[in-house]
């Protein structure tokens, strides 16, 4: 039986890399795309390229931004005495949407996971320590997921960042266990931020 | 609060056009894409463009193909005396996957829907009649969805294609009511093809 045309097969394979896209939805998307108006597909292809080219990582905090340093790091109205530590850049936008935080951010870039060969030196911990060096930051809020690696990383940070005059807190366990920040709704995240507690 | 960078906002908007992609999954995909390896995003953008440029519609049956006429129309091992009528090109691949059909296809390009202003003249019905003119086709299998428009279109076809020596059948009502071919699994489609009955 004749198979799908090659370009469609390749498109399906490329779409499968997207998060949450299985074989069936990739197929539906691909078949939809080859029949969509050309402007629409051009726009999507263009948007993908542009986003990849123009969005970079902030050299200070690690967030996604067009300008470096990012708006979170340069906005004077934000509290410079608090840093919220997150795993990935996406987590920043989840926290922003909760509307309960007005300080700075720091993206770790992962979690300590010995089984996957990820140690503390693979994460952005030294740059975080450097940001704390001048003593102007009074609180570090650790906002990592509640899975095993997230817990281990939180504890590691609480021990290794500890210093006279620095509060180290973590967001409350309002997150469902074993889940990441990206799946939490705004209210859960707002509650979690409000209920943060001392290590 | 600083919003998401503009290129990400535009990418989210473009991804929303994909079938089955809501605001949250578009956001997750976009944030994932801007952090993916450049090769991966280039590959996806490229695959979208290529599929759109290289995949065309077969001038005989209306299926998606790189070569015109398509492999379904030119494959001598397929039965030339049966034509299966479907709504959209995607439906052909659903039927092919069921593995129970070895004839030709014809894509109507839609369903009769008076409320949306779609009449029989807007569908590929005249070309279908032309394909039946030489009398070599002995059976037309109507394989449309079981929603109201699909039913109406099936009945319209059964009346207007009727001719001495031509069997007009439709696939069995194994499909869940109100659903389209694209959501049916292979077995359901196979059963529906096997159980087709005379109008």
Short mmCIF file of C-alpha atoms in Angstrom, two decimals:
data_model
loop_
_atom_site.label_atom_id
_atom_site.label_comp_id
_atom_site.label_asym_id
_atom_site.label_seq_id
_atom_site.Cartn_x
_atom_site.Cartn_y
_atom_site.Cartn_z
CA UNK A 1 0.00 0.00 0.00
CA UNK A 2 1.36 3.44 -0.89
CA UNK A 3 2.73 5.16 2.16
CA UNK A 4 2.34 8.80 3.11
CA UNK A 5 4.37 11.15 0.89
CA UNK A 6 7.96 11.49 2.21
CA UNK A 7 7.77 15.18 3.12
CA UNK A 8 4.77 14.39 5.34
CA UNK A 9 6.61 11.51 6.99
CA UNK A 10 9.55 13.84 7.73
CA UNK A 11 7.20 16.52 9.06
CA UNK A 12 5.52 14.01 11.37
CA UNK A 13 8.94 12.96 12.69
CA UNK A 14 9.91 16.60 13.33
CA UNK A 15 6.62 17.36 15.09
CA UNK A 16 7.10 14.35 17.40
CA UNK A 17 9.91 16.28 19.13
CA UNK A 18 7.37 18.77 20.49
CA UNK A 19 6.32 18.21 24.11
CA UNK A 20 3.07 16.29 24.50
CA UNK A 21 2.83 15.35 20.82
CA UNK A 22 2.31 11.62 20.19
CA UNK A 23 2.25 9.74 16.88
CA UNK A 24 -1.42 10.40 16.22
CA UNK A 25 -1.45 14.09 16.98
CA UNK A 26 1.78 14.60 14.99
CA UNK A 27 0.05 12.94 12.03
CA UNK A 28 -3.06 15.09 12.38
CA UNK A 29 -0.94 18.22 12.63
CA UNK A 30 1.16 17.29 9.60
CA UNK A 31 -1.84 16.48 7.42
CA UNK A 32 -3.47 19.69 8.56
CA UNK A 33 -0.34 21.71 7.77
CA UNK A 34 0.05 20.45 4.19
CA UNK A 35 -3.53 21.49 3.52
CA UNK A 36 -3.38 24.83 5.35
CA UNK A 37 -3.09 28.13 3.46
CA UNK A 38 0.55 28.75 2.48
CA UNK A 39 0.63 32.03 4.49
CA UNK A 40 -0.20 30.09 7.62
CA UNK A 41 2.56 27.51 7.22
CA UNK A 42 5.08 30.19 6.19
CA UNK A 43 4.14 32.16 9.28
CA UNK A 44 4.65 29.15 11.54
CA UNK A 45 7.99 28.19 9.98
CA UNK A 46 9.07 31.83 10.24
CA UNK A 47 7.92 32.14 13.85
CA UNK A 48 9.90 29.04 14.81
CA UNK A 49 13.10 30.32 13.20
CA UNK A 50 12.73 33.82 14.59
CA UNK A 51 11.96 32.72 18.11
CA UNK A 52 15.00 30.44 18.04
CA UNK A 53 17.26 33.16 16.61
CA UNK A 54 16.07 36.16 18.61
CA UNK A 55 15.41 34.65 21.99
CA UNK A 56 18.54 34.17 24.06
CA UNK A 57 19.45 33.42 27.65
CA UNK A 58 20.03 36.30 30.07
CA UNK A 59 23.70 36.27 31.14
CA UNK A 60 22.75 37.29 34.68
CA UNK A 61 19.76 35.16 35.63
CA UNK A 62 19.37 32.67 32.78
CA UNK A 63 15.84 33.66 31.76
CA UNK A 64 14.65 33.77 28.14
CA UNK A 65 14.95 37.25 26.68
CA UNK A 66 15.62 39.30 23.55
CA UNK A 67 17.76 41.88 25.38
CA UNK A 68 20.65 40.87 27.64
CA UNK A 69 20.44 41.48 30.60
CA UNK A 70 16.74 40.71 30.66
CA UNK A 71 13.84 42.87 31.85
CA UNK A 72 13.68 40.96 35.16
CA UNK A 73 17.28 41.91 35.93
CA UNK A 74 17.07 45.55 34.77
CA UNK A 75 13.62 46.53 36.06
CA UNK A 76 14.30 48.95 38.97
CA UNK A 77 10.83 48.47 40.36
CA UNK A 78 11.63 44.85 41.18
CA UNK A 79 13.02 43.99 44.61
CA UNK A 80 16.77 43.42 44.29
CA UNK A 81 17.05 41.84 47.74
CA UNK A 82 15.21 38.63 46.85
CA UNK A 83 16.21 35.98 44.32
CA UNK A 84 13.86 33.19 43.34
CA UNK A 85 15.72 30.07 42.15
CA UNK A 86 13.99 27.97 39.49
CA UNK A 87 14.94 24.96 37.45
CA UNK A 88 14.19 26.16 33.93
CA UNK A 89 13.46 29.47 32.18
CA UNK A 90 9.82 28.45 31.62
CA UNK A 91 9.30 28.31 35.38
CA UNK A 92 9.87 32.08 35.55
CA UNK A 93 6.82 32.71 33.41
CA UNK A 94 4.72 30.36 35.55
CA UNK A 95 5.72 32.33 38.65
CA UNK A 96 5.15 35.68 36.96
CA UNK A 97 1.66 34.62 36.02
CA UNK A 98 0.87 33.85 39.66
CA UNK A 99 1.37 37.60 40.24
CA UNK A 100 2.74 37.19 43.79
CA UNK A 101 6.45 37.76 43.26
CA UNK A 102 8.33 40.98 42.52
CA UNK A 103 12.00 40.09 43.02
CA UNK A 104 14.75 38.75 40.77
CA UNK A 105 15.20 35.26 39.37
CA UNK A 106 17.95 32.71 38.93
CA UNK A 107 17.70 29.73 36.59
CA UNK A 108 19.64 26.66 37.76
CA UNK A 109 19.39 24.92 34.42
CA UNK A 110 18.47 21.55 35.88
CA UNK A 111 18.36 19.50 39.06
CA UNK A 112 21.01 17.43 40.78
CA UNK A 113 20.48 13.90 39.46
CA UNK A 114 23.38 11.54 40.22
CA UNK A 115 21.79 8.69 38.23
CA UNK A 116 21.78 10.88 35.11
CA UNK A 117 25.27 12.13 35.87
CA UNK A 118 24.11 15.66 36.77
CA UNK A 119 26.11 17.05 39.69
CA UNK A 120 26.05 20.50 41.38
CA UNK A 121 28.91 21.65 39.12
CA UNK A 122 26.67 21.11 36.07
CA UNK A 123 24.14 23.62 37.37
CA UNK A 124 24.33 27.41 37.58
CA UNK A 125 25.21 27.37 41.29
CA UNK A 126 28.58 29.19 41.18
CA UNK A 127 27.00 32.16 39.33
CA UNK A 128 24.22 32.18 41.93
CA UNK A 129 26.77 32.28 44.75
CA UNK A 130 28.52 35.16 42.95
CA UNK A 131 25.25 37.09 42.84
CA UNK A 132 24.96 36.67 46.62
CA UNK A 133 28.57 37.73 47.32
CA UNK A 134 28.01 41.45 47.92
CA UNK A 135 25.49 40.77 50.68
CA UNK A 136 22.69 42.84 49.16
CA UNK A 137 20.41 39.85 48.72
CA UNK A 138 18.55 39.03 51.93
CA UNK A 139 16.42 36.12 50.80
CA UNK A 140 16.77 33.23 48.39
CA UNK A 141 13.47 31.53 47.58
CA UNK A 142 13.99 28.03 46.24
CA UNK A 143 11.18 27.20 43.82
CA UNK A 144 11.99 23.75 42.46
CA UNK A 145 9.66 20.87 41.72
CA UNK A 146 8.75 18.41 44.47
CA UNK A 147 10.14 15.28 42.86
CA UNK A 148 13.14 13.46 44.35
CA UNK A 149 15.75 15.40 42.39
CA UNK A 150 14.02 18.70 43.13
CA UNK A 151 14.03 17.91 46.86
CA UNK A 152 17.67 16.85 46.82
CA UNK A 153 18.65 20.00 44.91
CA UNK A 154 16.67 22.21 47.31
CA UNK A 155 18.45 20.68 50.29
CA UNK A 156 21.82 20.96 48.61
CA UNK A 157 21.22 24.66 47.93
CA UNK A 158 19.94 25.36 51.46
CA UNK A 159 23.15 23.91 52.90
CA UNK A 160 25.62 25.40 50.45
CA UNK A 161 24.21 28.91 50.21
CA UNK A 162 23.72 29.32 53.99
CA UNK A 163 25.34 32.48 55.32
CA UNK A 164 24.91 34.99 58.16
CA UNK A 165 21.99 37.32 57.36
CA UNK A 166 20.63 35.32 54.39
CA UNK A 167 17.15 33.83 54.66
CA UNK A 168 16.81 30.68 52.59
CA UNK A 169 13.19 29.68 52.03
CA UNK A 170 11.37 27.36 49.73
CA UNK A 171 7.92 27.57 48.23
CA UNK A 172 5.28 25.57 50.09
CA UNK A 173 4.43 22.03 49.19
CA UNK A 174 1.27 23.09 47.48
CA UNK A 175 2.51 21.49 44.28
CA UNK A 176 1.22 18.00 43.62
CA UNK A 177 4.03 15.55 44.41
CA UNK A 178 6.23 14.42 41.54
CA UNK A 179 5.13 17.24 39.25
CA UNK A 180 7.03 20.14 37.71
CA UNK A 181 6.25 23.87 37.95
CA UNK A 182 5.12 24.00 34.35
CA UNK A 183 1.98 21.96 35.08
CA UNK A 184 0.85 23.99 38.11
CA UNK A 185 -2.01 26.47 37.76
CA UNK A 186 -1.65 30.09 38.82
CA UNK A 187 -3.52 29.72 42.12
CA UNK A 188 -1.49 26.71 43.24
CA UNK A 189 1.68 28.62 42.49
CA UNK A 190 0.43 31.75 44.28
CA UNK A 191 -0.41 29.65 47.38
CA UNK A 192 2.92 27.91 47.19
CA UNK A 193 4.76 31.24 47.09
CA UNK A 194 2.75 32.73 49.98
CA UNK A 195 3.23 29.63 52.15
CA UNK A 196 7.01 29.44 51.73
CA UNK A 197 8.86 28.42 54.89
CA UNK A 198 12.31 28.62 56.43
CA UNK A 199 14.72 25.74 55.88
CA UNK B 1 5.44 42.48 35.05
CA UNK B 2 7.60 41.78 31.99
CA UNK B 3 5.69 39.72 29.47
CA UNK B 4 7.04 36.85 27.41
CA UNK B 5 9.49 38.00 24.70
CA UNK B 6 7.62 39.02 21.52
CA UNK B 7 9.01 36.25 19.28
CA UNK B 8 7.68 33.69 21.75
CA UNK B 9 4.26 35.35 21.81
CA UNK B 10 4.14 35.24 18.00
CA UNK B 11 5.26 31.60 18.00
CA UNK B 12 2.52 30.69 20.48
CA UNK B 13 -0.06 32.39 18.25
CA UNK B 14 1.19 30.49 15.19
CA UNK B 15 1.17 27.15 17.04
CA UNK B 16 -2.44 27.72 18.14
CA UNK B 17 -3.52 27.14 14.51
CA UNK B 18 -2.47 23.48 14.77
CA UNK B 19 -5.32 21.03 15.38
CA UNK B 20 -5.78 20.09 19.03
CA UNK B 21 -3.36 22.72 20.34
CA UNK B 22 -4.81 24.94 23.09
CA UNK B 23 -3.22 27.97 24.79
CA UNK B 24 -1.28 25.94 27.37
CA UNK B 25 0.16 23.37 25.04
CA UNK B 26 1.08 26.10 22.52
CA UNK B 27 2.97 27.84 25.31
CA UNK B 28 4.76 24.68 26.38
CA UNK B 29 5.70 23.92 22.78
CA UNK B 30 6.96 27.46 22.16
CA UNK B 31 9.07 27.56 25.32
CA UNK B 32 10.41 24.13 24.48
CA UNK B 33 11.27 25.21 20.92
CA UNK B 34 13.26 28.29 21.92
CA UNK B 35 15.36 26.10 24.19
CA UNK B 36 15.74 23.18 21.77
CA UNK B 37 18.97 22.61 19.82
CA UNK B 38 19.05 24.88 16.75
CA UNK B 39 19.28 21.87 14.40
CA UNK B 40 16.01 20.61 15.75
CA UNK B 41 14.10 23.86 15.23
CA UNK B 42 15.68 24.38 11.80
CA UNK B 43 14.63 20.86 10.88
CA UNK B 44 11.05 21.48 11.97
CA UNK B 45 10.78 24.85 10.17
CA UNK B 46 12.30 23.22 7.09
CA UNK B 47 9.99 20.21 7.26
CA UNK B 48 6.94 22.48 7.45
CA UNK B 49 8.02 24.50 4.41
CA UNK B 50 9.01 21.46 2.39
CA UNK B 51 5.85 19.53 3.12
CA UNK B 52 3.78 22.55 2.13
CA UNK B 53 5.77 23.12 -1.08
CA UNK B 54 6.24 19.55 -2.26
CA UNK B 55 2.95 17.95 -1.34
CA UNK B 56 0.20 18.69 -3.84
CA UNK B 57 -3.25 17.39 -4.64
CA UNK B 58 -3.67 14.57 -7.18
CA UNK B 59 -5.54 15.94 -10.22
CA UNK B 60 -7.44 12.66 -10.59
CA UNK B 61 -8.54 11.66 -7.10
CA UNK B 62 -7.62 14.63 -4.91
CA UNK B 63 -5.28 12.76 -2.54
CA UNK B 64 -2.08 14.27 -1.14
CA UNK B 65 0.93 13.37 -3.24
CA UNK B 66 4.32 14.48 -4.52
CA UNK B 67 3.77 13.04 -8.03
CA UNK B 68 0.62 13.77 -10.04
CA UNK B 69 -1.28 11.50 -10.66
CA UNK B 70 -0.71 9.88 -7.29
CA UNK B 71 0.42 6.35 -6.45
CA UNK B 72 -3.17 5.32 -5.66
CA UNK B 73 -4.25 6.27 -9.19
CA UNK B 74 -1.25 4.79 -11.02
CA UNK B 75 -0.72 1.55 -9.08
CA UNK B 76 -1.81 -1.24 -11.48
CA UNK B 77 -2.18 -3.72 -8.65
CA UNK B 78 -5.07 -1.73 -7.25
CA UNK B 79 -8.61 -2.59 -8.33
CA UNK B 80 -9.74 -0.03 -10.92
CA UNK B 81 -13.37 -1.10 -10.71
CA UNK B 82 -13.98 0.31 -7.21
CA UNK B 83 -13.80 3.92 -6.06
CA UNK B 84 -13.96 4.84 -2.40
CA UNK B 85 -15.32 8.36 -1.84
CA UNK B 86 -13.96 10.25 1.17
CA UNK B 87 -14.35 13.75 2.50
CA UNK B 88 -10.73 14.82 2.89
CA UNK B 89 -7.30 13.58 1.76
CA UNK B 90 -6.42 12.54 5.33
CA UNK B 91 -9.26 10.04 5.29
CA UNK B 92 -7.44 8.07 2.58
CA UNK B 93 -4.57 7.36 4.92
CA UNK B 94 -6.95 6.25 7.66
CA UNK B 95 -8.53 3.77 5.26
CA UNK B 96 -5.16 2.59 3.95
CA UNK B 97 -4.04 1.85 7.48
CA UNK B 98 -7.08 -0.37 8.03
CA UNK B 99 -5.57 -2.62 5.33
CA UNK B 100 -8.94 -3.77 3.96
CA UNK B 101 -9.24 -1.77 0.77
CA UNK B 102 -7.37 -2.13 -2.53
CA UNK B 103 -9.29 0.08 -4.96
CA UNK B 104 -9.07 3.73 -6.03
CA UNK B 105 -10.11 6.82 -4.10
CA UNK B 106 -11.97 10.03 -4.68
CA UNK B 107 -11.78 13.06 -2.40
CA UNK B 108 -14.96 15.14 -2.28
CA UNK B 109 -13.26 18.05 -0.56
CA UNK B 110 -16.05 18.59 1.96
CA UNK B 111 -19.64 17.76 2.80
CA UNK B 112 -22.90 19.32 1.68
CA UNK B 113 -23.70 21.86 4.40
CA UNK B 114 -26.44 24.32 3.42
CA UNK B 115 -26.05 26.30 6.64
CA UNK B 116 -22.39 26.96 5.79
CA UNK B 117 -23.28 27.68 2.18
CA UNK B 118 -21.64 24.49 0.87
CA UNK B 119 -23.70 22.98 -1.95
CA UNK B 120 -23.05 19.93 -4.19
CA UNK B 121 -21.47 22.22 -6.82
CA UNK B 122 -18.76 23.19 -4.30
CA UNK B 123 -17.64 19.58 -3.97
CA UNK B 124 -15.70 17.37 -6.39
CA UNK B 125 -18.86 15.60 -7.60
CA UNK B 126 -18.71 16.44 -11.33
CA UNK B 127 -15.14 15.03 -11.58
CA UNK B 128 -16.36 11.90 -9.78
CA UNK B 129 -19.20 11.51 -12.27
CA UNK B 130 -16.66 11.93 -15.08
CA UNK B 131 -14.57 9.10 -13.65
CA UNK B 132 -17.66 6.85 -13.72
CA UNK B 133 -18.62 7.78 -17.31
CA UNK B 134 -16.82 4.97 -19.16
CA UNK B 135 -18.63 2.32 -17.14
CA UNK B 136 -15.50 0.54 -15.96
CA UNK B 137 -16.21 1.28 -12.30
CA UNK B 138 -18.63 -1.25 -10.81
CA UNK B 139 -18.81 -0.04 -7.25
CA UNK B 140 -18.66 3.30 -5.45
CA UNK B 141 -18.07 2.97 -1.72
CA UNK B 142 -19.16 6.08 0.14
CA UNK B 143 -16.96 6.51 3.22
CA UNK B 144 -18.09 9.75 4.82
CA UNK B 145 -18.47 10.61 8.50
CA UNK B 146 -21.74 9.83 10.27
CA UNK B 147 -22.66 13.36 11.27
CA UNK B 148 -25.69 15.11 9.76
CA UNK B 149 -23.79 16.63 6.84
CA UNK B 150 -22.01 13.35 6.14
CA UNK B 151 -25.35 11.51 6.05
CA UNK B 152 -26.93 14.13 3.81
CA UNK B 153 -23.98 14.03 1.44
CA UNK B 154 -24.02 10.21 1.34
CA UNK B 155 -27.70 10.23 0.41
CA UNK B 156 -27.18 12.93 -2.18
CA UNK B 157 -24.41 10.90 -3.82
CA UNK B 158 -26.37 7.65 -3.72
CA UNK B 159 -29.24 9.33 -5.59
CA UNK B 160 -27.17 11.32 -8.07
CA UNK B 161 -24.62 8.69 -9.04
CA UNK B 162 -27.17 5.86 -9.42
CA UNK B 163 -26.87 4.13 -12.77
CA UNK B 164 -27.53 0.75 -14.33
CA UNK B 165 -24.78 -1.71 -13.31
CA UNK B 166 -23.22 0.49 -10.63
CA UNK B 167 -23.30 -0.69 -7.02
CA UNK B 168 -23.37 2.18 -4.58
CA UNK B 169 -22.48 1.15 -1.03
CA UNK B 170 -21.50 2.89 2.12
CA UNK B 171 -19.24 1.81 4.93
CA UNK B 172 -21.09 0.37 7.92
CA UNK B 173 -22.17 2.46 10.85
CA UNK B 174 -19.35 1.19 12.97
CA UNK B 175 -18.12 4.73 13.41
CA UNK B 176 -19.22 6.45 16.58
CA UNK B 177 -22.00 8.88 15.73
CA UNK B 178 -21.05 12.50 15.08
CA UNK B 179 -17.38 11.70 14.61
CA UNK B 180 -15.09 12.01 11.59
CA UNK B 181 -12.94 9.32 9.96
CA UNK B 182 -9.77 10.82 11.30
CA UNK B 183 -10.59 9.84 14.90
CA UNK B 184 -11.48 6.21 14.15
CA UNK B 185 -9.02 3.45 14.99
CA UNK B 186 -7.88 0.92 12.40
CA UNK B 187 -10.11 -1.90 13.60
CA UNK B 188 -13.26 0.22 13.63
CA UNK B 189 -12.48 1.31 10.10
CA UNK B 190 -11.75 -2.24 8.97
CA UNK B 191 -15.09 -3.43 10.45
CA UNK B 192 -16.89 -0.52 8.87
CA UNK B 193 -15.43 -1.35 5.46
CA UNK B 194 -16.27 -5.06 5.74
CA UNK B 195 -19.84 -4.36 6.87
CA UNK B 196 -20.67 -1.91 4.06
CA UNK B 197 -24.22 -2.27 2.74
CA UNK B 198 -26.27 -1.44 -0.34
CA UNK B 199 -28.15 1.83 -0.45
#
